[in-house]
CSV table of C-alpha atoms in Angstrom, one decimal:
chain,number,residue,atom,x,y,z
A,959,MET,CA,117.8,-38.1,-151.2
A,960,GLY,CA,121.0,-39.8,-152.0
A,961,ASN,CA,121.6,-40.7,-148.4
A,962,GLY,CA,118.2,-42.1,-148.1
A,963,VAL,CA,118.7,-44.5,-151.1
A,964,LYS,CA,122.1,-45.5,-149.7
A,965,GLU,CA,120.7,-46.2,-146.2
A,966,ALA,CA,117.7,-48.1,-147.6
A,967,SER,CA,120.0,-50.3,-149.8
A,968,VAL,CA,122.3,-51.0,-146.8
A,969,GLY,CA,119.3,-52.1,-144.8
A,970,LEU,CA,118.4,-54.7,-147.3
A,971,LYS,CA,119.4,-58.3,-146.2
A,972,GLU,CA,121.0,-60.7,-148.7
A,973,LYS,CA,117.8,-62.9,-148.9
A,974,ASP,CA,115.7,-59.8,-149.5
A,975,VAL,CA,118.0,-58.9,-152.5
A,976,LYS,CA,117.6,-62.5,-153.9
A,977,THR,CA,113.8,-62.2,-153.9
A,978,ILE,CA,113.9,-58.8,-155.6
A,979,LEU,CA,116.6,-59.6,-158.3
A,980,PRO,CA,115.2,-61.8,-161.2
A,981,VAL,CA,116.4,-65.4,-161.3
A,982,THR,CA,119.0,-65.9,-163.9
A,983,GLY,CA,119.1,-68.6,-166.6
A,984,GLY,CA,121.9,-70.3,-164.7
A,985,ASP,CA,119.8,-70.5,-161.5
A,986,ASP,CA,117.0,-72.0,-163.5
A,987,LYS,CA,119.2,-74.6,-165.1
A,988,LYS,CA,120.7,-75.5,-161.7
A,989,LYS,CA,117.2,-76.0,-160.2
A,990,VAL,CA,116.2,-78.3,-163.1
A,991,LEU,CA,119.4,-80.3,-162.7
A,992,ASN,CA,118.8,-80.6,-158.9
A,993,SER,CA,115.3,-81.8,-159.5
A,994,LEU,CA,116.5,-84.4,-162.1
A,995,LEU,CA,119.2,-85.7,-159.8
A,996,SER,CA,116.8,-85.8,-156.7
A,997,GLY,CA,114.1,-87.5,-158.6
A,998,ALA,CA,116.4,-90.1,-160.1
A,999,LEU,CA,117.8,-91.1,-156.7
A,1000,ALA,CA,114.3,-91.1,-155.2
A,1001,GLY,CA,112.9,-93.5,-157.8
A,1002,ALA,CA,115.9,-95.8,-157.7
A,1003,LEU,CA,115.8,-96.2,-154.0
A,1004,ALA,CA,112.0,-96.6,-153.8
A,1005,LYS,CA,111.8,-99.3,-156.6
A,1006,THR,CA,114.7,-101.3,-155.3
A,1007,ALA,CA,113.3,-101.5,-151.9
A,1008,VAL,CA,110.0,-103.1,-153.1
A,1009,ALA,CA,111.3,-104.8,-156.2
A,1010,PRO,CA,110.5,-108.4,-154.9
A,1011,LEU,CA,106.9,-107.4,-154.1
A,1012,ASP,CA,106.5,-105.6,-157.3
A,1013,ARG,CA,107.6,-108.7,-159.3
A,1014,THR,CA,105.2,-110.9,-157.5
A,1015,LYS,CA,102.4,-108.5,-158.0
A,1016,ILE,CA,103.0,-108.4,-161.8
A,1017,ILE,CA,103.1,-112.3,-162.1
A,1018,PHE,CA,99.6,-112.4,-160.4
A,1019,GLN,CA,98.3,-109.6,-162.5
A,1020,VAL,CA,99.1,-111.3,-165.8
A,1021,SER,CA,97.8,-114.9,-164.8
A,1022,SER,CA,94.5,-116.2,-164.0
A,1023,LYS,CA,95.6,-117.6,-160.6
A,1024,ARG,CA,93.5,-116.4,-157.6
A,1025,PHE,CA,95.4,-114.0,-155.5
A,1026,SER,CA,95.9,-114.1,-151.8
A,1027,ALA,CA,98.7,-112.9,-149.4
A,1028,LYS,CA,99.5,-116.5,-148.5
A,1029,GLU,CA,99.9,-117.4,-152.2
A,1030,ALA,CA,102.0,-114.3,-152.9
A,1031,PHE,CA,104.5,-115.0,-150.1
A,1032,LYS,CA,104.5,-118.6,-151.1
A,1033,LEU,CA,105.5,-117.6,-154.6
A,1034,ILE,CA,108.3,-115.4,-153.2
A,1035,TYR,CA,109.6,-118.3,-151.0
A,1036,PHE,CA,109.6,-120.9,-153.8
A,1037,THR,CA,111.2,-118.3,-156.3
A,1038,TYR,CA,114.0,-117.9,-153.6
A,1039,LEU,CA,114.4,-121.7,-153.2
A,1040,ASN,CA,114.4,-122.5,-157.0
A,1041,GLU,CA,116.2,-119.6,-158.5
A,1042,GLY,CA,118.1,-118.0,-155.7
A,1043,PHE,CA,117.9,-114.8,-153.6
A,1044,PHE,CA,118.7,-112.4,-156.4
A,1045,SER,CA,116.1,-113.8,-158.6
A,1046,LEU,CA,113.6,-111.9,-156.5
A,1047,TRP,CA,115.1,-108.8,-158.2
A,1048,ARG,CA,114.8,-110.2,-161.8
A,1049,GLY,CA,113.8,-107.4,-164.1
A,1050,ASN,CA,115.0,-104.8,-161.6
A,1051,SER,CA,117.8,-103.8,-164.0
A,1052,ALA,CA,115.1,-102.9,-166.6
A,1053,THR,CA,113.2,-101.3,-163.8
A,1054,MET,CA,116.1,-99.0,-163.0
A,1055,VAL,CA,116.7,-98.2,-166.6
A,1056,ARG,CA,113.0,-97.1,-166.8
A,1057,VAL,CA,112.4,-95.6,-163.3
A,1058,ILE,CA,115.5,-93.4,-163.0
A,1059,PRO,CA,114.6,-91.4,-166.1
A,1060,TYR,CA,110.9,-91.7,-165.3
A,1061,ALA,CA,111.3,-90.4,-161.7
A,1062,ALA,CA,113.8,-87.7,-162.7
A,1063,ILE,CA,111.4,-86.4,-165.4
A,1064,GLN,CA,108.3,-86.7,-163.2
A,1065,PHE,CA,109.6,-84.8,-160.3
A,1066,SER,CA,111.4,-82.2,-162.5
A,1067,ALA,CA,108.4,-81.7,-164.6
A,1068,HIS,CA,106.2,-81.4,-161.5
A,1069,GLU,CA,108.4,-78.6,-160.1
A,1070,GLU,CA,108.1,-76.8,-163.6
A,1071,TYR,CA,104.3,-77.3,-163.9
A,1072,LYS,CA,104.0,-75.9,-160.3
A,1073,LEU,CA,105.8,-72.8,-161.4
A,1074,ILE,CA,103.9,-72.4,-164.7
A,1075,LEU,CA,100.5,-72.9,-163.0
A,1076,GLY,CA,101.5,-70.6,-160.1
A,1077,ARG,CA,102.3,-67.7,-162.5
A,1078,TYR,CA,99.1,-68.4,-164.5
A,1079,TYR,CA,96.9,-68.4,-161.4
A,1080,GLY,CA,98.7,-65.7,-159.5
A,1081,PHE,CA,100.2,-68.0,-156.8
A,1082,GLU,CA,103.8,-67.7,-157.7
A,1083,GLY,CA,106.1,-68.7,-154.7
A,1084,GLU,CA,103.0,-69.9,-152.8
A,1085,ALA,CA,101.3,-73.2,-152.4
A,1086,LEU,CA,99.0,-73.9,-155.3
A,1087,PRO,CA,95.3,-74.1,-154.7
A,1088,PRO,CA,93.7,-77.7,-154.9
A,1089,TRP,CA,92.7,-77.8,-158.6
A,1090,PRO,CA,96.0,-76.6,-160.1
A,1091,ARG,CA,97.8,-78.8,-157.6
A,1092,LEU,CA,96.0,-81.9,-159.0
A,1093,VAL,CA,96.7,-80.8,-162.6
A,1094,ALA,CA,100.4,-80.3,-161.9
A,1095,GLY,CA,100.8,-83.8,-160.6
A,1096,ALA,CA,98.7,-85.4,-163.5
A,1097,LEU,CA,100.7,-83.5,-166.1
A,1098,ALA,CA,104.0,-84.6,-164.6
A,1099,GLY,CA,103.0,-88.2,-164.6
A,1100,MET,CA,101.8,-88.1,-168.3
A,1101,THR,CA,105.0,-86.4,-169.4
A,1102,ALA,CA,107.2,-89.0,-167.7
A,1103,ALA,CA,105.0,-92.0,-168.8
A,1104,SER,CA,105.1,-90.8,-172.5
A,1105,VAL,CA,108.8,-90.5,-172.6
A,1106,THR,CA,109.7,-93.8,-170.8
A,1107,TYR,CA,106.9,-96.2,-171.7
A,1108,PRO,CA,108.8,-98.8,-173.9
A,1109,LEU,CA,111.2,-99.3,-170.9
A,1110,ASP,CA,108.1,-100.0,-168.6
A,1111,LEU,CA,107.0,-102.6,-171.1
A,1112,VAL,CA,110.4,-104.3,-171.1
A,1113,ARG,CA,110.4,-104.5,-167.5
A,1114,ALA,CA,107.0,-106.2,-167.4
A,1115,ARG,CA,108.2,-108.7,-170.0
A,1116,MET,CA,111.3,-109.6,-168.0
A,1117,ALA,CA,109.4,-109.8,-164.7
A,1118,VAL,CA,107.1,-112.6,-166.1
A,1119,THR,CA,109.5,-114.7,-168.2
A,1120,HIS,CA,112.5,-116.9,-167.5
A,1121,LYS,CA,116.1,-116.0,-168.2
A,1122,GLU,CA,116.1,-118.4,-171.2
A,1123,MET,CA,113.5,-116.3,-173.1
A,1124,TYR,CA,115.0,-112.8,-172.5
A,1125,SER,CA,118.7,-112.7,-171.4
A,1126,ASN,CA,118.8,-108.8,-171.1
A,1127,ILE,CA,117.1,-105.6,-171.8
A,1128,PHE,CA,118.3,-105.2,-175.4
A,1129,HIS,CA,117.4,-108.8,-176.1
A,1130,VAL,CA,113.8,-107.9,-175.2
A,1131,PHE,CA,113.8,-104.9,-177.6
A,1132,ILE,CA,115.3,-106.9,-180.4
A,1133,ARG,CA,112.9,-109.9,-180.1
A,1134,MET,CA,109.8,-107.9,-179.7
A,1135,SER,CA,110.7,-105.7,-182.6
A,1136,ARG,CA,111.4,-108.7,-184.9
A,1137,GLU,CA,108.5,-111.0,-183.7
A,1138,GLU,CA,105.7,-108.5,-182.9
A,1139,GLY,CA,106.6,-105.4,-184.7
A,1140,LEU,CA,107.7,-101.9,-183.5
A,1141,LYS,CA,104.2,-101.0,-182.5
A,1142,SER,CA,104.4,-103.6,-179.9
A,1143,LEU,CA,106.7,-101.4,-177.9
A,1144,TYR,CA,103.7,-99.2,-177.1
A,1145,ARG,CA,101.2,-101.9,-176.5
A,1146,GLY,CA,99.2,-101.0,-173.4
A,1147,PHE,CA,100.2,-97.2,-173.8
A,1148,MET,CA,96.6,-95.8,-173.5
A,1149,PRO,CA,95.6,-97.6,-170.3
A,1150,THR,CA,98.9,-96.4,-168.9
A,1151,ILE,CA,98.3,-92.7,-169.6
A,1152,LEU,CA,94.6,-93.1,-168.4
A,1153,GLY,CA,95.9,-94.7,-165.2
A,1154,VAL,CA,98.8,-92.3,-164.6
A,1155,ILE,CA,96.4,-89.3,-164.7
A,1156,PRO,CA,94.5,-90.2,-161.5
A,1157,TYR,CA,97.7,-91.9,-159.9
A,1158,ALA,CA,100.1,-89.1,-160.3
A,1159,GLY,CA,97.6,-86.5,-159.9
A,1160,LEU,CA,96.3,-87.8,-156.7
A,1161,SER,CA,99.7,-88.8,-155.4
A,1162,PHE,CA,101.3,-85.4,-155.8
A,1163,PHE,CA,98.0,-83.6,-154.7
A,1164,THR,CA,97.7,-85.7,-151.6
A,1165,TYR,CA,101.4,-85.2,-150.6
A,1166,GLU,CA,101.5,-81.4,-151.3
A,1167,THR,CA,98.2,-81.0,-149.4
A,1168,LEU,CA,99.3,-82.8,-146.3
A,1169,LYS,CA,102.6,-80.8,-146.3
A,1170,LYS,CA,100.5,-77.5,-146.6
A,1171,PHE,CA,98.2,-78.6,-143.8
A,1172,HIS,CA,101.2,-79.6,-141.6
A,1173,HIS,CA,102.8,-76.2,-142.1
A,1174,GLU,CA,99.5,-74.4,-141.3
A,1175,HIS,CA,98.8,-76.4,-138.1
A,1176,SER,CA,102.3,-77.3,-136.7
A,1177,GLY,CA,104.0,-73.9,-137.0
A,1178,ARG,CA,107.1,-75.7,-138.5
A,1179,SER,CA,108.1,-74.8,-142.0
A,1180,GLN,CA,109.3,-78.4,-142.8
A,1181,PRO,CA,108.0,-81.7,-141.6
A,1182,TYR,CA,110.2,-84.4,-140.1
A,1183,PRO,CA,111.4,-87.1,-142.3
A,1184,VAL,CA,109.1,-89.6,-140.6
A,1185,GLU,CA,106.2,-87.3,-141.3
A,1186,ARG,CA,107.2,-87.1,-144.9
A,1187,MET,CA,107.2,-90.8,-145.1
A,1188,ILE,CA,103.7,-90.9,-143.7
A,1189,PHE,CA,102.4,-88.3,-146.0
A,1190,GLY,CA,104.0,-90.1,-149.0
A,1191,ALA,CA,102.5,-93.5,-147.8
A,1192,CYS,CA,99.1,-91.9,-147.7
A,1193,ALA,CA,99.6,-90.4,-151.2
A,1194,GLY,CA,100.7,-93.8,-152.5
A,1195,LEU,CA,97.7,-95.5,-151.0
A,1196,ILE,CA,95.1,-93.1,-152.5
A,1197,GLY,CA,96.9,-92.8,-155.9
A,1198,GLN,CA,97.3,-96.5,-156.5
A,1199,SER,CA,93.9,-97.6,-155.3
A,1200,ALA,CA,92.3,-95.1,-157.7
A,1201,SER,CA,94.3,-96.3,-160.7
A,1202,TYR,CA,94.7,-100.0,-160.1
A,1203,PRO,CA,92.2,-101.5,-162.6
A,1204,LEU,CA,93.9,-99.7,-165.4
A,1205,ASP,CA,97.2,-101.0,-164.1
A,1206,VAL,CA,96.0,-104.6,-164.4
A,1207,VAL,CA,94.8,-103.9,-168.0
A,1208,ARG,CA,98.0,-102.4,-168.9
A,1209,ARG,CA,100.0,-105.3,-167.6
A,1210,ARG,CA,97.7,-107.8,-169.5
A,1211,MET,CA,98.2,-106.0,-172.8
A,1212,GLN,CA,102.0,-105.6,-172.2
A,1213,THR,CA,102.6,-109.3,-171.6
A,1214,ALA,CA,100.0,-110.6,-174.1
A,1215,GLY,CA,102.7,-111.6,-176.6
A,1216,VAL,CA,104.5,-114.0,-174.2
A,1217,LYS,CA,101.2,-115.4,-172.7
A,1218,GLY,CA,99.8,-116.4,-176.1
A,1219,GLN,CA,96.8,-114.0,-175.7
A,1220,THR,CA,95.5,-111.2,-177.8
A,1221,TYR,CA,94.0,-108.0,-176.3
A,1222,ASP,CA,93.1,-105.5,-179.0
A,1223,SER,CA,91.7,-102.6,-176.8
A,1224,ILE,CA,91.3,-101.5,-173.3
A,1225,LEU,CA,87.6,-102.3,-173.4
A,1226,CYS,CA,88.1,-105.8,-174.8
A,1227,THR,CA,90.7,-106.5,-172.2
A,1228,LEU,CA,88.4,-105.2,-169.4
A,1229,GLN,CA,85.6,-107.4,-170.7
A,1230,ASP,CA,87.7,-110.5,-170.8
A,1231,ILE,CA,89.2,-109.9,-167.4
A,1232,VAL,CA,85.7,-109.4,-165.9
A,1233,ARG,CA,84.2,-112.4,-167.8
A,1234,GLU,CA,86.9,-114.9,-166.9
A,1235,GLU,CA,87.8,-113.8,-163.3
A,1236,GLY,CA,85.2,-111.3,-162.0
A,1237,VAL,CA,85.4,-107.7,-161.1
A,1238,ILE,CA,87.1,-108.0,-157.7
A,1239,GLN,CA,89.3,-111.0,-158.4
A,1240,GLY,CA,90.2,-109.8,-161.9
A,1241,LEU,CA,90.6,-106.0,-161.9
A,1242,TYR,CA,91.7,-105.7,-158.2
A,1243,LYS,CA,93.9,-108.8,-158.2
A,1244,GLY,CA,97.1,-108.1,-156.2
A,1245,LEU,CA,95.7,-104.7,-154.7
A,1246,SER,CA,96.5,-105.9,-151.2
A,1247,MET,CA,100.1,-106.4,-152.3
A,1248,ASN,CA,100.0,-102.9,-153.7
A,1249,TRP,CA,98.7,-101.6,-150.4
A,1250,LEU,CA,101.9,-103.1,-148.8
A,1251,LYS,CA,104.5,-102.0,-151.3
A,1252,GLY,CA,102.8,-98.8,-152.7
A,1253,PRO,CA,102.9,-96.7,-149.6
A,1254,ILE,CA,106.5,-97.8,-148.8
A,1255,ALA,CA,107.7,-96.9,-152.3
A,1256,VAL,CA,105.9,-93.6,-152.6
A,1257,GLY,CA,106.8,-92.7,-149.0
A,1258,ILE,CA,110.6,-93.4,-149.8
A,1259,SER,CA,110.3,-91.6,-153.1
A,1260,PHE,CA,108.9,-88.3,-151.9
A,1261,THR,CA,110.9,-88.2,-148.8
A,1262,THR,CA,114.1,-88.8,-150.6
A,1263,PHE,CA,113.2,-86.1,-153.2
A,1264,ASP,CA,112.5,-83.5,-150.6
A,1265,LEU,CA,115.6,-84.2,-148.5
A,1266,MET,CA,117.8,-84.3,-151.5
A,1267,GLN,CA,116.4,-80.9,-152.7
A,1268,ILE,CA,117.0,-79.5,-149.2
A,1269,LEU,CA,120.6,-80.9,-149.2
A,1270,LEU,CA,121.5,-79.6,-152.7
A,1271,ARG,CA,120.0,-76.1,-151.8
A,1272,LYS,CA,122.3,-76.0,-148.7
A,1273,LEU,CA,125.3,-77.1,-150.7
A,1274,ASP,CA,124.5,-74.3,-153.4
A,1275,ASP,CA,124.2,-71.7,-150.7
A,1276,ARG,CA,127.5,-72.7,-149.2
A,1277,SER,CA,129.3,-72.5,-152.5
A,1278,CYS,CA,127.7,-69.1,-153.2
A,1279,ASN,CA,128.9,-67.8,-149.8
A,1280,ARG,CA,132.3,-69.0,-150.4
A,1281,SER,CA,132.5,-67.3,-153.7
């Protein structure tokens, strides 16, 4: 009997032992740190790549000007002529201050919510079924948005104002707190949360679903980077299209203080926009710009996160083998 046990244990491969043995607290912490690092890099690269388009979109969202692709690129061109090349990235420092923790928290939270829901529904270590997959993405987006919201508001203020009004991120916080009260730092919070539920939920759901579909039909365990970009682009297109009207409402409420306008609630803001500009021209203003920048940003973000996770796992495995 002793020999049988010995032979059986010798026959086990290292990867089998890893699946049998419980994961230690140290491994859990390492996974969370890897997710945070991967998410932070993914968010920074994605947002920097599309920053000029994002700034242009925000300027149109908070104004009553009629949007068109021609007008958008004309605005980019004249901004470059009058204020210089790097002015196209004005507000990007505030974006980085917000997006790095936002993306880090969102991706890390998504991994944790997948584990929790997987255990709850009995799918631990497997791809989640559709409904929990959607819930995991929505919860991840809500968690990240709740923690980092004031930074998003600051980014919007810096994007639509000149250097003379707000010299840096801290200046925005100080002036808003002094002139508009501390509550102003969470102005537009509710439309943000209501918008992030379909946006993050559908983005993560679409990306995870496409990866699962690819695995089942291609026979390959991992998609190529280009395929990940395409999956991410589809995810961004669907997620942003579903939540776009609430994104417009959010921007109007965030920048009301510097535009001399007052928006008391989501409903009042919606009514004012529809009454003054119409449904399509008002609530979907700049959507075509989002269709250009959104898929690029989300594609870069998801691809970077996945590739960083794979790289960090390989580095961890090498360090374990050496030790």
